[in-house]
Amino acid sequence: MNITNRSEAREREIRIQRYVETLELVIQKNYRYLKSIMEDFQEKCRLATSTTNAPPGLFTEIPDIYREIQTRFKETQAVQSLLKTRYPQYARSEPERDKELRGLDLNAGTYFSKFLQTLKQRLGEKEGVGEEKLLGLEKVPHFHWFRN
């Protein structure tokens, strides 16, 4: 092997290692964020589901927080998938962190589901609101592409 080829290979190796480290930092950042926000999210969901006089802003804040949580989980999963498929020899396995992330995701989904049930009951009883309108999902008109 030529000296220039070896140095190019070594430079490429260093670039890949730095890139993998950057991806690991993204996972760590999201992990820390999710751990920090989860307690606040759970407390807000409990407050919204347990009391009838919860602050009105809470009912708009909880879905926003949940969307952010899900965005961070999806980003983390995508980065982990990239590391496992593209750079398996460089990726570090952290089963404890991965297990805790799955638990946080499960807890977030459970609390949000309970929140939605409570919200549907309260708004449905008061206004007779359908699920689509409640969640901001107005019906999309269906286009007839084919004739009968």
mmCIF file of C-alpha atoms in Angstrom:
data_model
loop_
_atom_site.group_PDB
_atom_site.id
_atom_site.type_symbol
_atom_site.label_atom_id
_atom_site.label_comp_id
_atom_site.label_asym_id
_atom_site.label_seq_id
_atom_site.Cartn_x
_atom_site.Cartn_y
_atom_site.Cartn_z
ATOM 1 C CA MET A 1 0.000 0.000 0.000
ATOM 2 C CA ASN A 2 1.225 3.433 -0.881
ATOM 3 C CA ILE A 3 2.056 5.978 1.839
ATOM 4 C CA THR A 4 -0.520 8.441 0.495
ATOM 5 C CA ASN A 5 -3.161 5.726 0.461
ATOM 6 C CA ARG A 6 -2.412 4.866 4.086
ATOM 7 C CA SER A 7 -2.582 8.501 5.164
ATOM 8 C CA GLU A 8 -5.835 8.981 3.249
ATOM 9 C CA ALA A 9 -7.260 5.869 4.876
ATOM 10 C CA ARG A 10 -6.185 7.118 8.296
ATOM 11 C CA GLU A 11 -7.747 10.537 7.656
ATOM 12 C CA ARG A 12 -10.963 8.861 6.549
ATOM 13 C CA GLU A 13 -10.915 6.727 9.692
ATOM 14 C CA ILE A 14 -10.509 9.837 11.855
ATOM 15 C CA ARG A 15 -13.369 11.629 10.044
ATOM 16 C CA ILE A 16 -15.659 8.639 10.582
ATOM 17 C CA GLN A 17 -14.742 8.451 14.274
ATOM 18 C CA ARG A 18 -15.481 12.164 14.728
ATOM 19 C CA TYR A 19 -18.795 11.785 12.912
ATOM 20 C CA VAL A 20 -19.768 8.839 15.129
ATOM 21 C CA GLU A 21 -18.811 10.856 18.207
ATOM 22 C CA THR A 22 -21.035 13.683 16.983
ATOM 23 C CA LEU A 23 -23.922 11.266 16.522
ATOM 24 C CA GLU A 24 -23.333 9.886 20.020
ATOM 25 C CA LEU A 25 -23.492 13.442 21.365
ATOM 26 C CA VAL A 26 -26.879 13.909 19.686
ATOM 27 C CA ILE A 27 -28.156 10.774 21.420
ATOM 28 C CA GLN A 28 -26.744 11.930 24.787
ATOM 29 C CA LYS A 29 -28.248 15.410 24.386
ATOM 30 C CA ASN A 30 -31.684 13.987 23.587
ATOM 31 C CA TYR A 31 -31.417 11.469 26.425
ATOM 32 C CA ARG A 32 -30.636 14.194 28.968
ATOM 33 C CA TYR A 33 -33.406 16.412 27.614
ATOM 34 C CA LEU A 34 -35.970 13.614 27.770
ATOM 35 C CA LYS A 35 -35.020 12.690 31.326
ATOM 36 C CA SER A 36 -35.290 16.301 32.426
ATOM 37 C CA ILE A 37 -38.618 17.074 30.765
ATOM 38 C CA MET A 38 -40.355 13.800 31.586
ATOM 39 C CA GLU A 39 -41.015 14.609 35.250
ATOM 40 C CA ASP A 40 -42.531 17.955 34.301
ATOM 41 C CA PHE A 41 -44.629 16.321 31.572
ATOM 42 C CA GLN A 42 -45.926 13.615 33.912
ATOM 43 C CA GLU A 43 -46.806 16.169 36.581
ATOM 44 C CA LYS A 44 -48.705 18.314 34.079
ATOM 45 C CA CYS A 45 -50.595 15.279 32.783
ATOM 46 C CA ARG A 46 -51.488 14.247 36.342
ATOM 47 C CA LEU A 47 -52.674 17.754 37.129
ATOM 48 C CA ALA A 48 -54.803 17.893 33.985
ATOM 49 C CA THR A 49 -56.399 14.493 34.598
ATOM 50 C CA SER A 50 -56.932 14.723 38.338
ATOM 51 C CA THR A 51 -58.445 18.166 38.873
ATOM 52 C CA THR A 52 -61.377 19.839 37.247
ATOM 53 C CA ASN A 53 -59.953 23.345 37.630
ATOM 54 C CA ALA A 54 -56.681 22.843 35.794
ATOM 55 C CA PRO A 55 -55.325 25.999 34.134
ATOM 56 C CA PRO A 56 -56.647 26.299 30.557
ATOM 57 C CA GLY A 57 -53.173 26.817 29.098
ATOM 58 C CA LEU A 58 -52.221 23.388 30.359
ATOM 59 C CA PHE A 59 -54.464 21.701 27.805
ATOM 60 C CA THR A 60 -52.583 23.306 24.923
ATOM 61 C CA GLU A 61 -49.157 22.967 26.521
ATOM 62 C CA ILE A 62 -49.315 19.187 27.079
ATOM 63 C CA PRO A 63 -49.760 18.252 23.371
ATOM 64 C CA ASP A 64 -46.907 20.605 22.444
ATOM 65 C CA ILE A 65 -44.615 18.991 25.003
ATOM 66 C CA TYR A 66 -45.651 15.521 23.819
ATOM 67 C CA ARG A 67 -44.873 16.430 20.188
ATOM 68 C CA GLU A 68 -41.418 17.628 21.236
ATOM 69 C CA ILE A 69 -40.850 14.429 23.223
ATOM 70 C CA GLN A 70 -41.845 12.297 20.241
ATOM 71 C CA THR A 71 -39.628 14.340 17.915
ATOM 72 C CA ARG A 72 -36.645 13.755 20.207
ATOM 73 C CA PHE A 73 -37.414 10.023 20.456
ATOM 74 C CA LYS A 74 -37.656 9.696 16.672
ATOM 75 C CA GLU A 75 -34.411 11.600 16.183
ATOM 76 C CA THR A 76 -32.673 9.380 18.730
ATOM 77 C CA GLN A 77 -33.998 6.215 17.098
ATOM 78 C CA ALA A 78 -32.900 7.409 13.663
ATOM 79 C CA VAL A 79 -29.382 8.175 14.885
ATOM 80 C CA GLN A 80 -29.152 4.819 16.670
ATOM 81 C CA SER A 81 -30.313 3.051 13.534
ATOM 82 C CA LEU A 82 -27.730 4.904 11.454
ATOM 83 C CA LEU A 83 -24.978 3.960 13.870
ATOM 84 C CA LYS A 84 -25.985 0.294 13.959
ATOM 85 C CA THR A 85 -26.372 -0.112 10.210
ATOM 86 C CA ARG A 86 -23.722 2.176 8.765
ATOM 87 C CA TYR A 87 -21.050 2.270 11.468
ATOM 88 C CA PRO A 88 -21.437 -0.882 13.569
ATOM 89 C CA GLN A 89 -17.710 -1.208 14.262
ATOM 90 C CA TYR A 90 -17.594 2.309 15.761
ATOM 91 C CA ALA A 91 -20.932 2.432 17.600
ATOM 92 C CA ARG A 92 -20.922 1.920 21.349
ATOM 93 C CA SER A 93 -23.692 -0.171 22.782
ATOM 94 C CA GLU A 94 -25.357 1.250 25.886
ATOM 95 C CA PRO A 95 -28.179 -1.157 26.770
ATOM 96 C CA GLU A 96 -29.033 0.614 30.043
ATOM 97 C CA ARG A 97 -29.551 3.940 28.279
ATOM 98 C CA ASP A 98 -31.548 2.289 25.499
ATOM 99 C CA LYS A 99 -33.738 0.497 28.028
ATOM 100 C CA GLU A 100 -34.359 3.717 29.917
ATOM 101 C CA LEU A 101 -35.212 5.537 26.679
ATOM 102 C CA ARG A 102 -37.792 2.856 25.811
ATOM 103 C CA GLY A 103 -39.260 3.200 29.300
ATOM 104 C CA LEU A 104 -39.476 6.976 28.976
ATOM 105 C CA ASP A 105 -41.195 6.615 25.608
ATOM 106 C CA LEU A 106 -43.691 4.149 27.039
ATOM 107 C CA ASN A 107 -44.411 6.389 30.041
ATOM 108 C CA ALA A 108 -44.888 9.449 27.843
ATOM 109 C CA GLY A 109 -47.372 7.568 25.669
ATOM 110 C CA THR A 110 -49.275 6.268 28.690
ATOM 111 C CA TYR A 111 -49.577 9.666 30.338
ATOM 112 C CA PHE A 112 -50.576 11.357 27.089
ATOM 113 C CA SER A 113 -53.188 8.698 26.400
ATOM 114 C CA LYS A 114 -54.740 9.259 29.842
ATOM 115 C CA PHE A 115 -54.649 12.996 29.226
ATOM 116 C CA LEU A 116 -56.444 12.580 25.886
ATOM 117 C CA GLN A 117 -59.130 10.383 27.431
ATOM 118 C CA THR A 118 -59.782 12.975 30.112
ATOM 119 C CA LEU A 119 -59.808 15.784 27.573
ATOM 120 C CA LYS A 120 -62.245 13.916 25.330
ATOM 121 C CA GLN A 121 -64.564 13.259 28.256
ATOM 122 C CA ARG A 122 -64.530 16.850 29.455
ATOM 123 C CA LEU A 123 -64.914 18.501 26.072
ATOM 124 C CA GLY A 124 -67.220 15.838 24.686
ATOM 125 C CA GLU A 125 -69.601 16.215 27.615
ATOM 126 C CA LYS A 126 -69.600 19.992 27.422
ATOM 127 C CA GLU A 127 -69.780 20.595 23.695
ATOM 128 C CA GLY A 128 -70.462 17.303 21.964
ATOM 129 C CA VAL A 129 -67.193 17.667 20.089
ATOM 130 C CA GLY A 130 -66.000 14.890 17.800
ATOM 131 C CA GLU A 131 -62.542 13.399 18.038
ATOM 132 C CA GLU A 132 -61.348 14.963 14.758
ATOM 133 C CA LYS A 133 -62.194 18.467 15.871
ATOM 134 C CA LEU A 134 -60.860 17.854 19.362
ATOM 135 C CA LEU A 135 -57.452 16.860 18.048
ATOM 136 C CA GLY A 136 -57.445 19.488 15.305
ATOM 137 C CA LEU A 137 -57.901 16.905 12.571
ATOM 138 C CA GLU A 138 -60.680 18.274 10.415
ATOM 139 C CA LYS A 139 -61.847 15.845 7.826
ATOM 140 C CA VAL A 140 -59.987 16.075 4.569
ATOM 141 C CA PRO A 141 -62.274 15.984 1.543
ATOM 142 C CA HIS A 142 -62.038 12.756 -0.393
ATOM 143 C CA PHE A 143 -61.325 13.094 -4.061
ATOM 144 C CA HIS A 144 -62.948 10.613 -6.341
ATOM 145 C CA TRP A 145 -60.245 9.457 -8.701
ATOM 146 C CA PHE A 146 -62.296 6.722 -10.233
ATOM 147 C CA ARG A 147 -65.816 6.720 -11.554
ATOM 148 C CA ASN A 148 -68.200 3.982 -10.662
#
